[in-house]
Coordinates of C-alpha atoms and ligand atoms in Angstrom, one line a residue:
X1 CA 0.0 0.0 0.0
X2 CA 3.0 2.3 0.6
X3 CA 4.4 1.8 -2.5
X4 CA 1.2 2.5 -4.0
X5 CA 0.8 5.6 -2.3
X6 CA 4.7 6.5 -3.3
X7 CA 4.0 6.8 -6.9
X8 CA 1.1 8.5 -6.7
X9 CA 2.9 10.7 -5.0
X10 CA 5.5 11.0 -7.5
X11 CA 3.2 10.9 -10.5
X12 CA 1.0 13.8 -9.1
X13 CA 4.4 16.4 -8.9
X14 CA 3.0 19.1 -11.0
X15 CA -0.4 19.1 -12.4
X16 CA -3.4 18.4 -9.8
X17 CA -5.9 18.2 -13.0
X18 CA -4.0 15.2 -14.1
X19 CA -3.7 13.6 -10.8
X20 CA -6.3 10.6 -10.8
X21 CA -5.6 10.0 -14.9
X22 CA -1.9 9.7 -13.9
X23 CA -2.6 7.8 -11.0
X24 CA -4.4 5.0 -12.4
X25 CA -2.0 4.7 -15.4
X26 CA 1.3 4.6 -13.0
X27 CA -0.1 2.2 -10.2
X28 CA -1.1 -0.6 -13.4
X29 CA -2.9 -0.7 -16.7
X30 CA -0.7 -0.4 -20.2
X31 CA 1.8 2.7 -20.3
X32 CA 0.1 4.5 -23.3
X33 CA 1.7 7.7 -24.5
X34 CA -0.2 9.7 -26.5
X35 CA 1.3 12.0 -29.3
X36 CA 0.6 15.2 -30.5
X37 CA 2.1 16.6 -33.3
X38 CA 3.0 20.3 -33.3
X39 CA 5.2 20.5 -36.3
X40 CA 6.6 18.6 -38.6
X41 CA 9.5 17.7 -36.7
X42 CA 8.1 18.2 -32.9
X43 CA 6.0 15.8 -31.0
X44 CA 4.3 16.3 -27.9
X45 CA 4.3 13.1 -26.0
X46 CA 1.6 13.0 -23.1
X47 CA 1.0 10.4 -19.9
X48 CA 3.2 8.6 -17.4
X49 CA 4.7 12.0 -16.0
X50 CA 5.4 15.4 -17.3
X51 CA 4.9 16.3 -20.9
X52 CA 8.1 15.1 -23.4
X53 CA 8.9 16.8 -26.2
X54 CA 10.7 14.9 -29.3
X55 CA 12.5 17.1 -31.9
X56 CA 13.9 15.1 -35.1
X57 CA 16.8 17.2 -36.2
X58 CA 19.0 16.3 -39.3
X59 CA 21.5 13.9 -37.4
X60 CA 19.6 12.4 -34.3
X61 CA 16.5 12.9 -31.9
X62 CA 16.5 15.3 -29.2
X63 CA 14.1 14.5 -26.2
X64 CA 13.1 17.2 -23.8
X65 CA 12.2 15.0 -20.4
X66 CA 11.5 11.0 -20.0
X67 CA 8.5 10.5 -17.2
X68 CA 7.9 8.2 -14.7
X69 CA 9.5 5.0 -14.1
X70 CA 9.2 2.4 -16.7
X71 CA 8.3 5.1 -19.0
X72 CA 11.4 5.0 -21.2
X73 CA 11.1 2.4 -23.1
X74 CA 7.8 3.6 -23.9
X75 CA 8.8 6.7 -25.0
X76 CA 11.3 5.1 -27.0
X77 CA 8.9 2.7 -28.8
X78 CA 6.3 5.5 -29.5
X79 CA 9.7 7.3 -31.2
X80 CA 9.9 4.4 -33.7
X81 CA 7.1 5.0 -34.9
X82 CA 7.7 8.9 -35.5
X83 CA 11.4 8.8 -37.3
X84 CA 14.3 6.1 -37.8
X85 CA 17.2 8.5 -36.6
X86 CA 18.6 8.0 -33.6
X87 CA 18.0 9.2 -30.1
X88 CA 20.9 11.4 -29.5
X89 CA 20.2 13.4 -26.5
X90 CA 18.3 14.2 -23.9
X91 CA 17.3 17.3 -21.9
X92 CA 15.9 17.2 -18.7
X93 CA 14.0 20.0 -17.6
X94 CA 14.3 19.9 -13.6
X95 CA 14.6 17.4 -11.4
X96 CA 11.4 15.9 -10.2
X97 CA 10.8 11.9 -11.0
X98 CA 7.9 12.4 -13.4
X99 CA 10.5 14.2 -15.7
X100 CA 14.0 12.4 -15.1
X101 CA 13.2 8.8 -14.4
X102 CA 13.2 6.9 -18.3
X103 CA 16.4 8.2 -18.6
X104 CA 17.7 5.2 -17.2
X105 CA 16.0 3.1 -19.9
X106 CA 17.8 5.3 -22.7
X107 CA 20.6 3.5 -24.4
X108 CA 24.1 5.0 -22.5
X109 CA 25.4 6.6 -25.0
X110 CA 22.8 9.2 -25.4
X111 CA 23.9 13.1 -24.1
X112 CA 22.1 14.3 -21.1
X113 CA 21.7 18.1 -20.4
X114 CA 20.9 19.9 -17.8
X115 CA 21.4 23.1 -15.8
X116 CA 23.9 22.8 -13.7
X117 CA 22.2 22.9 -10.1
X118 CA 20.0 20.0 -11.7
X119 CA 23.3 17.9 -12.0
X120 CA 23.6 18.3 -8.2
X121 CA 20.0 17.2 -7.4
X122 CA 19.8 14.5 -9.9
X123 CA 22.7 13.0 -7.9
X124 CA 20.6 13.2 -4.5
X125 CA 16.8 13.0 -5.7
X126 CA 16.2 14.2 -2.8
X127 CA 12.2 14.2 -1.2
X128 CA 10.1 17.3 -3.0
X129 CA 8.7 19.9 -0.5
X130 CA 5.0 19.4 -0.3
X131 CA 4.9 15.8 -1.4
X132 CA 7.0 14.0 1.1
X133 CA 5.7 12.0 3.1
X134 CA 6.6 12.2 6.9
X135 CA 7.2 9.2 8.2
X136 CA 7.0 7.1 4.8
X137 CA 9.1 5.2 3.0
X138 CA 12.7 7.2 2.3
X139 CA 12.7 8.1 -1.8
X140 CA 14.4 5.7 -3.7
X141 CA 17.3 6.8 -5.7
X142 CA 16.7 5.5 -9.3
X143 CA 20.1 6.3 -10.7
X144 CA 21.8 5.0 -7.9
X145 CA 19.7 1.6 -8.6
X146 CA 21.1 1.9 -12.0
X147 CA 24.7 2.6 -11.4
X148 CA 24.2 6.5 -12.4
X149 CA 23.4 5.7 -15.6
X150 CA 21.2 8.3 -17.2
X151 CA 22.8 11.3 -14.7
X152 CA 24.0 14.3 -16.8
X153 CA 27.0 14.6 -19.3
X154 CA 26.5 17.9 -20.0
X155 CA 25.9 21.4 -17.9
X156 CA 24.9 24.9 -18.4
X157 CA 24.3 27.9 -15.8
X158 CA 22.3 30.6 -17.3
X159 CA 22.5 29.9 -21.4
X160 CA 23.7 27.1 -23.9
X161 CA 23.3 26.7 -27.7
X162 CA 23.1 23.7 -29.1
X163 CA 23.5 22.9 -32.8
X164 CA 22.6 25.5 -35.3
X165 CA 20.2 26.1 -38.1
X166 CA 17.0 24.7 -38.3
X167 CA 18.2 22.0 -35.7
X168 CA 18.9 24.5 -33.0
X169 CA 18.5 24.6 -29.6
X170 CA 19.1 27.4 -26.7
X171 CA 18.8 26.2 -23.0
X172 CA 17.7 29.4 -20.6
X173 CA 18.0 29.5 -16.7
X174 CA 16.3 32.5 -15.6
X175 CA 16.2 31.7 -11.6
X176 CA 14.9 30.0 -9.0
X177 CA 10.8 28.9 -9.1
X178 CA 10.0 25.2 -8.9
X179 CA 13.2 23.9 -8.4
X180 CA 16.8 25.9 -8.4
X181 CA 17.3 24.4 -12.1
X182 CA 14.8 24.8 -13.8
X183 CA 15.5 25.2 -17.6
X184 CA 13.9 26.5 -20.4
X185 CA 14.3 24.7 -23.9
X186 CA 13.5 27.0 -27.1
X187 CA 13.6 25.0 -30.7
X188 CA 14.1 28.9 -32.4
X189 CA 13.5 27.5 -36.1
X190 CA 10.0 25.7 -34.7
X191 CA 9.3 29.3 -32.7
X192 CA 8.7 26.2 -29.7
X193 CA 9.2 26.9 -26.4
X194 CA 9.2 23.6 -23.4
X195 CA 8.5 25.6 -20.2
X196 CA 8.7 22.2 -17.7
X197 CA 7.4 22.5 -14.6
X198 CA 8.1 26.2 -13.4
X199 CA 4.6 27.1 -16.2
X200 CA 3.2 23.5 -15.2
X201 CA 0.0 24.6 -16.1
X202 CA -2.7 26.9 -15.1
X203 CA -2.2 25.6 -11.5
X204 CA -0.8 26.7 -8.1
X205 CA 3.0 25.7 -8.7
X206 CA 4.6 23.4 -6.2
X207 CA 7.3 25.1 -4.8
X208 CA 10.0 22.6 -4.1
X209 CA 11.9 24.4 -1.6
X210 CA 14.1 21.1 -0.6
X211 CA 15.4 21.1 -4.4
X212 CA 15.6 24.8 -3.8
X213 CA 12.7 25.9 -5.6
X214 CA 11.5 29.8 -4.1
X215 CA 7.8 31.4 -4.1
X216 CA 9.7 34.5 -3.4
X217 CA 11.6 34.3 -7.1
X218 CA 9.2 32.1 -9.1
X219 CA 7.3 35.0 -10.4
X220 CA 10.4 36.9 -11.2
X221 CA 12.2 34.0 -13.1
X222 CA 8.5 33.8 -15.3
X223 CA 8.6 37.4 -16.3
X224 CA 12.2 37.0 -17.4
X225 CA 11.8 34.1 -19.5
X226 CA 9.1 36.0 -21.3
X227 CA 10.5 39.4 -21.5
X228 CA 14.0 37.4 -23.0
X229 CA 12.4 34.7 -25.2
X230 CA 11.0 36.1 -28.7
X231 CA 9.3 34.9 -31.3
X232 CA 7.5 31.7 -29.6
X233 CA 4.1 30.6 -31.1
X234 CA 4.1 27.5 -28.8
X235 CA 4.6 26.9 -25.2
X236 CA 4.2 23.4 -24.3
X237 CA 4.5 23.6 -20.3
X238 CA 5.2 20.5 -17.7
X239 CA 2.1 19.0 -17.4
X240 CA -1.1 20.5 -19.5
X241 CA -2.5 18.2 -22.1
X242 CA -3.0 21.5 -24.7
X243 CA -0.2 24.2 -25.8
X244 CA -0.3 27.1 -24.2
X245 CA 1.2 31.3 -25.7
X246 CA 3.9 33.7 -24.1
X247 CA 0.5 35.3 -23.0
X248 CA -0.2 32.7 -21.0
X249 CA 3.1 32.8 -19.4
X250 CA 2.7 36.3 -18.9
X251 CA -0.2 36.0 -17.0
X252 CA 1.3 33.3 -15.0
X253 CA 4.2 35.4 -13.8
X254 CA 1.3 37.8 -12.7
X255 CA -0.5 35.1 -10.6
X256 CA 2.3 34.1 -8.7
X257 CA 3.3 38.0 -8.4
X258 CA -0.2 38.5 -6.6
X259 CA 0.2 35.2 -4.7
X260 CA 3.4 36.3 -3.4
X261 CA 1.3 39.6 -2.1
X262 CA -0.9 38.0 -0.9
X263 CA 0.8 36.0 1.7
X264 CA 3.4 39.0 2.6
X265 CA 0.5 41.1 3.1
X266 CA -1.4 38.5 5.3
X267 CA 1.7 37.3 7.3
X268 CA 2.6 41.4 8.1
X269 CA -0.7 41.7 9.5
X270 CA -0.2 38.8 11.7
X271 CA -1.7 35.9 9.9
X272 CA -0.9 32.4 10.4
X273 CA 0.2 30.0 7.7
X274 CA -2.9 27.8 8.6
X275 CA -5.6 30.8 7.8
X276 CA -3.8 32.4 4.9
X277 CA -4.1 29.2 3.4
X278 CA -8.3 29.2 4.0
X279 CA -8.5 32.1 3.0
X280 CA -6.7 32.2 -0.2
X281 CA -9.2 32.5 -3.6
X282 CA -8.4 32.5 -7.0
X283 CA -8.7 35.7 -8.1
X284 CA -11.8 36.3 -10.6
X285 CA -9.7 36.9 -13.3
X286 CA -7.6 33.9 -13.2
X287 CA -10.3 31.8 -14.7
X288 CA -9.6 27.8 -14.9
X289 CA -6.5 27.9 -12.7
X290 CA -6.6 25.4 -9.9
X291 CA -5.6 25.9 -6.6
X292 CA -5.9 23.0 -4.0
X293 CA -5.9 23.6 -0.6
X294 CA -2.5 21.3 0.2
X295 CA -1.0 22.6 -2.3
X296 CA -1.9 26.2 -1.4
X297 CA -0.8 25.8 2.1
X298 CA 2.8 24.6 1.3
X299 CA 3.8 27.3 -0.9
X300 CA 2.2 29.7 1.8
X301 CA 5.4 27.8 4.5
X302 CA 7.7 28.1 2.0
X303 CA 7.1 31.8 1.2
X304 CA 6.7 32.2 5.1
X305 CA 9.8 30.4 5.6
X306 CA 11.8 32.6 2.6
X307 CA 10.5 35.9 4.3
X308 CA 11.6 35.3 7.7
X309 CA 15.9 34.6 6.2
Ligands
LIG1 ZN1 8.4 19.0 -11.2

């Protein structure tokens, strides 16, 4: 039953409209990945974890993320089935199992990118703020089960090109929100943009302050990456099933601006944790975002905890 539990946990990271879907799909039942095709050479890949993103360029197959456990080898199957080149590399968006895990089930050779303070908590996969469980099960360490296989090659800090042309790729870090390494992948010919799990959705984020995530920065770091990326018809973020605009990024940076006010505001007038969390709405305008409860009331600690340093 623990176990169970476990991978719900994990499987449930960033989206909460996903959560029961996920759920039943990660604890049995066939691992389907569904595909979506947003250009020619660009493939959404949904279920099992956070949202992958294939890109055939001329020499190999770049994938942005690899789900759940057990969800390589899907991934890879579904890829057959999309182009005969090679898988090449892959890029890794953050940290968080749902994104890193079918790595391991990649073929060793393949290149793995990351931003740099990603490296350091792929090696420790450590428990996520908000979804540990106290008293539970420690996390397992899935590439210490594999003999690090599927950790990182390859680092960046704040921004890496890779190839050139119409196969190009730039990698952003514009600061600390869901994780401390939480990186941005642009395909500039395609005018694609993979947000991960920092624009998750149209949901509260989860702030993972144990992998260094910060409610204090998160809306900052959004506004950046939009004022800085151009030219982007296409955002596909961590975990919603549809593509979203630089709009909707926009206006996500301005949620979690207000959110932040919110709970400075409430905390300087003597609030606790506990009631800012009851009390907090969606604001009118924000229509379709969700905001659970749980979910509401960790970020509220970990602003409260990033205030009082
Ligand atoms: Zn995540």
């Amino acid at each position: 039953m623990k176990r169970t539990l476990l991978l719900g946990g994990l499987i449930t990271l960033g989206g909460l409209s996903m959560t029961v879907a996920a759920y039943q799909q990660g604890a049995a039942g066939p691992k389907v990945v569904e595909v979506e095709k947003l250009r020619d050479n660009l493939f959404m890949l949904k279920g099992g974890g956070g949202n992958t993103a294939v890109f055939v360029g001329s020499n190999g197959i770049t994938v942005v993320d690899t789900k759940n456990p057990g969800w390589g080898q899907p991934i890879l199957d579904k890829i057959k089935e999309l182009s005969n080149k090679p898988v090449t590399r892959i890029i890794n968006t953050h940290t968080h199992g749902d994104h890193v895990s079918g790595n391991v089930e990649f073929p060793a050779t393949v290149d793995v990118v990351v931003q740099e303070n990603t490296a350091s908590n792929m090696k420790r996969m450590a428990p996520v703020t908000g979804l540990s469980q106290p008293g539970g099960p420690p996390a397992q360490n899935i590439f210490d089960q594999n003999k690090g296989r599927g950790l990182p090659k390859k680092t960046f800090k704040d921004k890496m090109t890779l190839d050139s042309g119409p196969d190009q790729i730039d990698l952003y870090y514009f600061g600390r929100g869901h994780t401390n390494g939480d990186a941005w992948v642009v395909f500039p010919a395609l005018r694609v943009l993979h947000a991960g799990d920092i624009f998750s959705g149209k949901v509260a984020p989860l702030l993972d302050a144990n992998n260094g995530g910060s409610g204090v920065e998160i809306g900052n770091s959004l506004t950046k990456a939009a004022d800085t990326i151009k030219n982007i018809d296409t955002v596909i973020t961590g975990h919603a099933t549809t593509t979203m605009t630089m709009a909707d990024l926009r206006e996500y940076a301005q949620f979690n601006k207000e959110f932040l006010e919110f709970v400075r505001a409430g905390l300087q007038g003597g609030k606790t944790v506990d009631a800012l969390a009851a009390e907090y709405k969606v604001p009118a305008k924000y229509s379709g975002y969700q905001a659970a409860e749980a979910r509401v009331k960790s970020n509220v600690q970990v602003i409260a905890n990033e205030l009082k340093k």
